[in-house]
Amino acid sequence: MNKIFERSLYPYHRHPDQDAADPAHHPVVIIGAGPVGLCAAIDLAQRNIPVVIVDDNDKVSFGSRAICFAKRTLEICDRLGVGDQLVEKGVQWNLGKVFFDQRKVYEFNLLAEDGHQRPAFINLQQYYVEVYLFERLKALQDASAPIDIRGKTKVTELRQTDSHATLCLNTPDGSYEILVDWVLACDGANSPTRQMLGLDFVGRVFEDNFLIADVTMEANFPTERWFWFDPPFNKGQSALLHKQPDGVWRIDLQLGWDIDKEEEKKPENVLPRLKAMLGEEVKFDLDWVSIYTFQCRRMERFVHNRVIFAGDSAHQVSPFGARGANSGIQDVDNLCWKLTAVIKGEAPKTLLESYNSERVFAADENIMNSTRSTDFITPKSDISRLFRDAVLELSEHHAFARPLVNSGRLSLPSYYAQSDYFGTDIETLPNISRPGAPCPDVRLDDGRFLLQTLSDGFSLLLLNLSVEQIASKGSFAFNLILLDTRIGHNQKLGERYLGNAQSAIYLIRPDQYIAARWTEFKKATIKNALSAALGQEL
């Protein structure tokens, strides 16, 4: 087993706050040092916002847990400084196959269209992601970034007013209190923070359980996602196989509802199931076992005065579709630039309502897709099962049935269609780059990718406009990007951002979402769109 689990990454040290006569004050405290909390800390620190991370642990997560990381998440991690490490270590995959009984009935290819820097997906154990994020955090600390991480420090009480929150922290040396302007609750599905505030989820818990097993083996299975409906080794149920780095394979086996979870996790019960699937001749070592229950639920609101929830503490979905860690990292990608603007006085506190509305919308979208996957994978009636089995039978020979096969629709970034913080669309420009959508990447003529040219602030992308034309309109406090599709004949750039228009201007938010776009350059219109994106009254 990988010894990474045994390392104490952020051991407990007594902090001067514990000896202060009065409670120390901090702008932001993040509860939870998992991937979501660490991404939030790095993002805020890169924006020069002091942040304290507290966790009652001091090590990475045990077991692979989240393993599928999507293209949009990798692009976010590029901005945070860890994208290359994730992709280099991860297993890239594009092809998925679906089996009914033992027959392959359907396959799909997730390979992104040409001109993107990152693959559609990588498989990488969550503990590696946490290590790389922590190493990035330490590098920022060494460069004097305002980050403080406190291990073996548990939040036991939270009180808040309109102006601040008070946290009681328990450590091996006893308890102490600190004052905080903003609390980011990234403390997982069982969030103690959520419980302290007396809040709960709304949604569905499905009557089914799945066994997760990480096994180390030398196998000739290809680097693909394999999903079985009603396989002979797990009759009447389903199964999933994924490859990870270091010769580790993730296996998910459906168990049903009325089970003894502790009994099912015992090796003497797990090993026969795995041998039935892999074959008696395959040698493997069992690394980690867990059992999960399908849940599709969320909090009604993610912002509660001075406490903001992100990741699994705010919403839960079934793991098929890889929406857990991906949506959590996309939560804080949406949040951190807005929180920074509020702290620095560049935007009103009400801007945080856009985090709530946009990410609640994204959670509902993920829950809808996850619920549909769950209903297809685990039919709840005889009629539903007949429909599913008919779809699987037809999909082997008939293309019309294949889009109906749902073994877990895979994670995609949300398009914030209902948000009030985006400009009115110019419909003559391409749909893929409409306001409320994340910027589609594209390779530029100089070999860079478009997303690499964006900054941590607002960017203004201008296509087919000369420097003289821009200079005549006055200066802007934006990261200015001027590109000319007529010079390099960049077809992909034109397809994704111009369409049939001769020129275009895009206002791009710090989270790389398109705030507004135009075909004509008008200084007042651009400034108004920036104000709207920051939630300021015009």
XYZ file of C-alpha atoms in Angstrom, residues 64-432:
369
model
C -8.569 6.773 -3.496
C -12.033 8.366 -2.968
C -12.523 10.844 -5.825
C -10.559 9.653 -8.859
C -12.047 11.213 -12.026
C -11.005 14.810 -12.643
C -12.598 16.608 -15.581
C -11.151 19.009 -18.123
C -12.666 22.111 -16.496
C -11.229 21.137 -13.101
C -7.800 20.642 -14.672
C -8.049 24.121 -16.203
C -8.815 25.553 -12.764
C -5.849 23.672 -11.349
C -3.659 25.200 -14.066
C -4.539 28.630 -12.683
C -3.728 27.367 -9.179
C -0.334 26.057 -10.285
C -0.822 22.267 -10.086
C -2.343 21.315 -13.449
C 0.839 19.880 -14.950
C 1.464 17.607 -11.951
C -2.058 16.216 -12.033
C -1.975 15.448 -15.736
C 1.550 13.981 -15.651
C 0.660 11.599 -12.805
C -2.915 10.852 -13.828
C -4.166 8.230 -16.259
C -5.744 9.971 -19.253
C -8.747 8.272 -20.801
C -11.276 9.025 -23.477
C -13.081 5.767 -24.240
C -15.895 4.252 -22.201
C -17.597 0.905 -22.856
C -20.945 -0.366 -21.620
C -21.705 -4.079 -21.268
C -25.061 -5.849 -20.819
C -24.459 -9.256 -19.329
C -21.146 -10.037 -21.097
C -21.842 -8.276 -24.410
C -20.499 -4.852 -25.299
C -23.563 -2.874 -26.361
C -22.280 0.695 -26.483
C -19.144 2.798 -26.330
C -18.464 6.529 -26.187
C -15.464 8.753 -26.783
C -14.920 11.807 -24.575
C -11.930 13.095 -26.531
C -12.286 16.869 -26.649
C -12.211 18.565 -30.040
C -8.815 19.732 -31.264
C -7.194 22.790 -29.746
C -7.586 22.189 -26.013
C -4.624 21.975 -23.646
C -6.229 19.486 -21.250
C -7.792 16.043 -21.802
C -11.452 15.301 -21.189
C -10.636 13.329 -18.001
C -7.828 11.916 -15.939
C -8.020 9.243 -13.263
C -5.955 10.101 -10.197
C -6.366 9.090 -6.580
C -7.603 11.905 -4.349
C -4.614 11.566 -2.033
C -2.262 12.567 -4.853
C -4.400 15.596 -5.600
C -4.246 16.598 -1.930
C -0.450 16.146 -1.822
C 0.122 18.271 -4.930
C -2.200 20.987 -3.632
C -0.454 20.950 -0.273
C 2.972 21.195 -1.918
C 1.732 24.186 -3.903
C 0.397 25.733 -0.698
C 3.797 25.252 0.982
C 5.567 26.829 -2.001
C 3.300 29.856 -1.682
C 4.036 29.987 2.056
C 7.771 29.920 1.340
C 7.215 32.859 -1.022
C 5.585 34.755 1.872
C 1.986 34.200 0.797
C -0.437 34.729 3.708
C -1.397 31.079 4.341
C -1.554 29.354 7.737
C -2.573 25.682 8.024
C -3.279 24.193 11.460
C -3.496 20.430 11.819
C -5.156 18.579 14.699
C -7.351 21.640 15.166
C -11.071 20.984 15.376
C -13.861 23.561 15.298
C -16.164 22.757 18.213
C -18.339 25.868 18.309
C -19.355 28.574 15.851
C -21.192 31.791 16.650
C -21.818 34.642 14.254
C -23.131 38.188 14.056
C -23.693 40.422 11.041
C -20.056 41.557 11.200
C -18.032 38.447 12.093
C -17.970 34.850 13.318
C -16.354 33.408 16.438
C -14.757 29.956 16.217
C -13.812 27.799 19.184
C -10.861 25.592 18.216
C -9.871 22.453 20.095
C -6.224 21.271 19.939
C -3.937 18.818 21.780
C -3.050 21.795 24.040
C -6.634 22.742 24.794
C -9.131 25.188 23.288
C -8.983 28.809 22.166
C -11.149 31.241 20.215
C -10.559 33.374 17.134
C -12.635 36.024 15.357
C -13.231 35.647 11.623
C -14.754 37.839 8.944
C -15.643 34.914 6.670
C -15.818 31.144 7.235
C -15.606 28.721 4.296
C -17.086 25.371 5.302
C -15.324 22.758 3.150
C -15.639 19.998 5.744
C -17.324 17.284 3.723
C -20.607 15.436 3.486
C -20.994 15.051 7.243
C -20.061 18.724 7.780
C -19.887 19.511 11.526
C -20.210 23.179 10.523
C -23.561 22.518 8.919
C -24.696 20.686 12.035
C -23.530 23.520 14.325
C -25.774 25.907 12.402
C -28.704 23.498 12.592
C -28.868 23.144 8.802
C -29.602 20.081 6.705
C -29.932 18.788 3.162
C -33.028 18.490 1.003
C -33.258 15.796 -1.659
C -33.296 12.032 -2.124
C -31.489 9.069 -0.604
C -31.709 6.076 -2.949
C -32.286 2.580 -1.657
C -29.075 1.083 -2.914
C -25.504 0.506 -1.776
C -22.274 0.110 -3.686
C -19.013 -1.495 -2.629
C -15.860 0.426 -3.603
C -12.633 -1.547 -3.703
C -9.142 -0.371 -4.639
C -7.005 -3.276 -5.787
C -3.383 -3.370 -6.907
C -2.792 -5.783 -9.758
C -0.980 -6.307 -13.017
C -3.795 -6.573 -15.535
C -4.125 -6.322 -19.293
C -7.353 -4.324 -19.172
C -7.145 -1.255 -21.431
C -7.217 2.306 -20.109
C -10.968 2.680 -20.483
C -14.059 3.092 -18.326
C -15.953 -0.209 -18.282
C -19.491 -0.395 -16.939
C -21.573 -3.592 -16.703
C -25.332 -3.948 -16.368
C -26.383 -7.340 -14.988
C -22.971 -9.047 -15.350
C -22.652 -12.786 -14.580
C -20.280 -12.045 -11.679
C -22.806 -9.684 -10.023
C -26.141 -10.970 -11.305
C -29.012 -8.522 -11.284
C -26.720 -5.648 -10.272
C -24.074 -3.439 -11.925
C -20.297 -2.955 -11.825
C -17.664 -0.402 -12.821
C -13.921 -0.659 -13.512
C -11.441 2.243 -13.720
C -7.643 2.296 -14.015
C -5.573 4.543 -11.732
C -1.828 5.219 -11.442
C 0.568 2.818 -9.669
C -1.244 -0.294 -10.881
C -4.308 0.501 -8.773
C -7.774 -0.274 -10.129
C -11.083 1.043 -8.809
C -13.929 -1.460 -8.744
C -17.524 -0.537 -7.871
C -20.007 -3.358 -7.239
C -23.713 -2.807 -6.643
C -24.889 -4.658 -3.532
C -28.551 -3.754 -3.113
C -30.330 -2.094 -0.222
C -30.905 -4.512 2.670
C -27.300 -5.314 3.628
C -25.048 -5.326 6.676
C -22.408 -2.775 5.638
C -19.792 -3.797 8.171
C -20.188 -7.443 7.230
C -19.921 -6.710 3.506
C -16.634 -4.810 4.018
C -14.876 -7.786 5.590
C -12.148 -9.255 3.331
C -13.673 -12.727 3.489
C -16.776 -11.317 1.788
C -15.069 -8.836 -0.553
C -12.431 -11.159 -2.015
C -14.859 -13.751 -3.480
C -16.763 -10.951 -5.237
C -13.561 -9.596 -6.762
C -12.328 -13.026 -7.837
C -15.657 -13.722 -9.517
C -15.215 -10.500 -11.496
C -11.490 -10.643 -12.273
C -10.999 -14.409 -12.505
C -9.351 -16.830 -10.122
C -6.052 -16.628 -11.996
C -5.638 -12.861 -11.506
C -3.391 -11.961 -8.584
C -4.276 -8.784 -6.734
C -3.925 -7.073 -3.373
C -6.872 -5.393 -1.689
C -5.859 -1.839 -0.694
C -9.050 -0.142 0.468
C -12.745 -0.906 0.828
C -15.731 1.326 1.449
C -19.500 1.256 0.968
C -21.564 4.214 -0.156
C -25.258 4.921 -0.544
C -26.580 6.952 -3.467
C -27.583 10.418 -2.328
C -28.708 13.394 -4.398
C -29.175 16.258 -1.946
C -28.157 19.843 -1.264
C -28.552 22.636 1.233
C -31.326 25.099 0.386
C -28.762 27.942 0.503
C -24.950 27.889 0.407
C -24.420 31.334 1.985
C -25.473 31.801 5.615
C -24.409 35.259 6.735
C -20.673 34.937 7.487
C -20.486 31.196 6.738
C -20.241 29.940 3.152
C -20.529 26.262 2.218
C -18.732 24.592 -0.708
C -18.212 21.061 -1.980
C -19.746 18.052 -0.256
C -20.693 20.136 2.764
C -23.141 21.984 0.470
C -24.302 19.231 -1.885
C -24.052 15.493 -2.493
C -24.511 13.406 -5.625
C -24.003 9.750 -6.457
C -20.440 9.100 -7.646
C -21.361 7.898 -11.131
C -20.594 10.870 -13.353
C -17.677 12.280 -11.334
C -19.583 15.302 -10.053
C -18.418 15.339 -6.423
C -14.867 16.698 -6.332
C -15.238 18.379 -9.730
C -18.264 20.414 -8.680
C -16.652 21.243 -5.314
C -13.527 22.673 -6.940
C -15.735 24.588 -9.361
C -17.641 25.962 -6.332
C -14.575 27.670 -4.902
C -13.443 28.755 -8.357
C -16.711 30.691 -8.528
C -16.481 31.930 -4.939
C -12.916 33.071 -4.282
C -12.661 35.976 -6.726
C -16.011 37.276 -5.490
C -15.022 36.993 -1.831
C -11.761 38.782 -2.661
C -13.654 41.632 -4.326
C -15.902 41.974 -1.259
C -12.971 41.913 1.199
C -11.046 44.516 -0.816
C -14.093 46.776 -1.076
C -14.308 46.404 -4.852
C -17.796 44.889 -4.733
C -20.742 44.911 -2.315
C -21.392 42.002 0.033
C -24.440 41.189 -2.078
C -22.101 39.871 -4.810
C -21.883 36.690 -2.743
C -25.535 36.105 -3.605
C -24.334 35.375 -7.140
C -22.186 32.559 -5.716
C -25.260 31.195 -3.983
C -27.554 31.434 -7.019
C -25.022 30.187 -9.589
C -23.731 27.260 -7.584
C -27.189 26.225 -6.345
C -28.166 26.185 -10.028
C -25.090 24.041 -10.790
C -25.895 21.704 -7.887
C -29.451 21.256 -9.153
C -28.113 20.460 -12.616
C -25.691 17.896 -11.178
C -28.415 16.394 -8.991
C -30.764 16.112 -11.982
C -28.134 14.315 -14.085
C -27.035 12.143 -11.178
C -30.637 11.193 -10.344
C -31.312 10.209 -13.942
C -28.160 8.057 -13.948
C -29.148 6.432 -10.674
C -32.681 5.700 -11.874
C -31.277 4.061 -15.027
C -28.621 2.061 -13.177
C -30.978 0.939 -10.392
C -34.558 0.767 -11.759
C -37.211 1.103 -9.059
C -40.022 -0.791 -10.813
C -40.497 -3.721 -13.184
C -41.563 -1.324 -15.947
C -38.420 0.790 -15.472
C -36.252 -2.312 -15.631
C -37.975 -3.510 -18.819
C -37.371 -0.104 -20.403
C -33.714 -0.051 -19.376
C -33.049 -3.588 -20.600
C -34.784 -2.854 -23.909
C -32.604 0.238 -24.395
C -29.476 -1.815 -23.724
C -30.561 -4.558 -26.131
C -31.359 -2.075 -28.891
C -28.180 -0.045 -28.419
C -26.010 -2.954 -29.544
C -27.279 -2.634 -33.117
C -29.248 0.626 -33.339
C -27.655 4.056 -32.976
C -30.912 5.811 -31.988
C -30.975 3.927 -28.654
C -27.412 4.707 -27.602
C -28.023 8.251 -26.297
C -30.600 6.730 -23.913
C -27.951 4.537 -22.234
C -27.041 6.193 -18.936
C -24.249 4.578 -16.957
C -23.384 7.927 -15.409
C -23.457 11.063 -17.569
C -20.022 12.521 -16.993
C -19.296 15.885 -15.403
C -19.441 19.045 -17.483
C -19.161 22.649 -16.269
C -22.428 24.481 -15.759
C -23.692 27.226 -18.010
C -25.269 29.824 -15.713
C -28.274 30.434 -17.916
C -30.434 32.020 -15.208
C -27.863 34.328 -13.582
C -28.521 38.084 -13.506
C -24.779 38.855 -13.455
C -24.168 38.325 -17.177
C -24.776 40.593 -20.155
C -27.437 40.191 -22.822
C -26.306 37.812 -25.522
C -25.329 38.777 -29.065
C -26.843 35.831 -30.883
C -24.818 36.294 -34.054
C -21.721 35.097 -32.147
C -21.087 31.357 -31.505
C -23.270 29.612 -28.919
C -20.298 27.860 -27.311
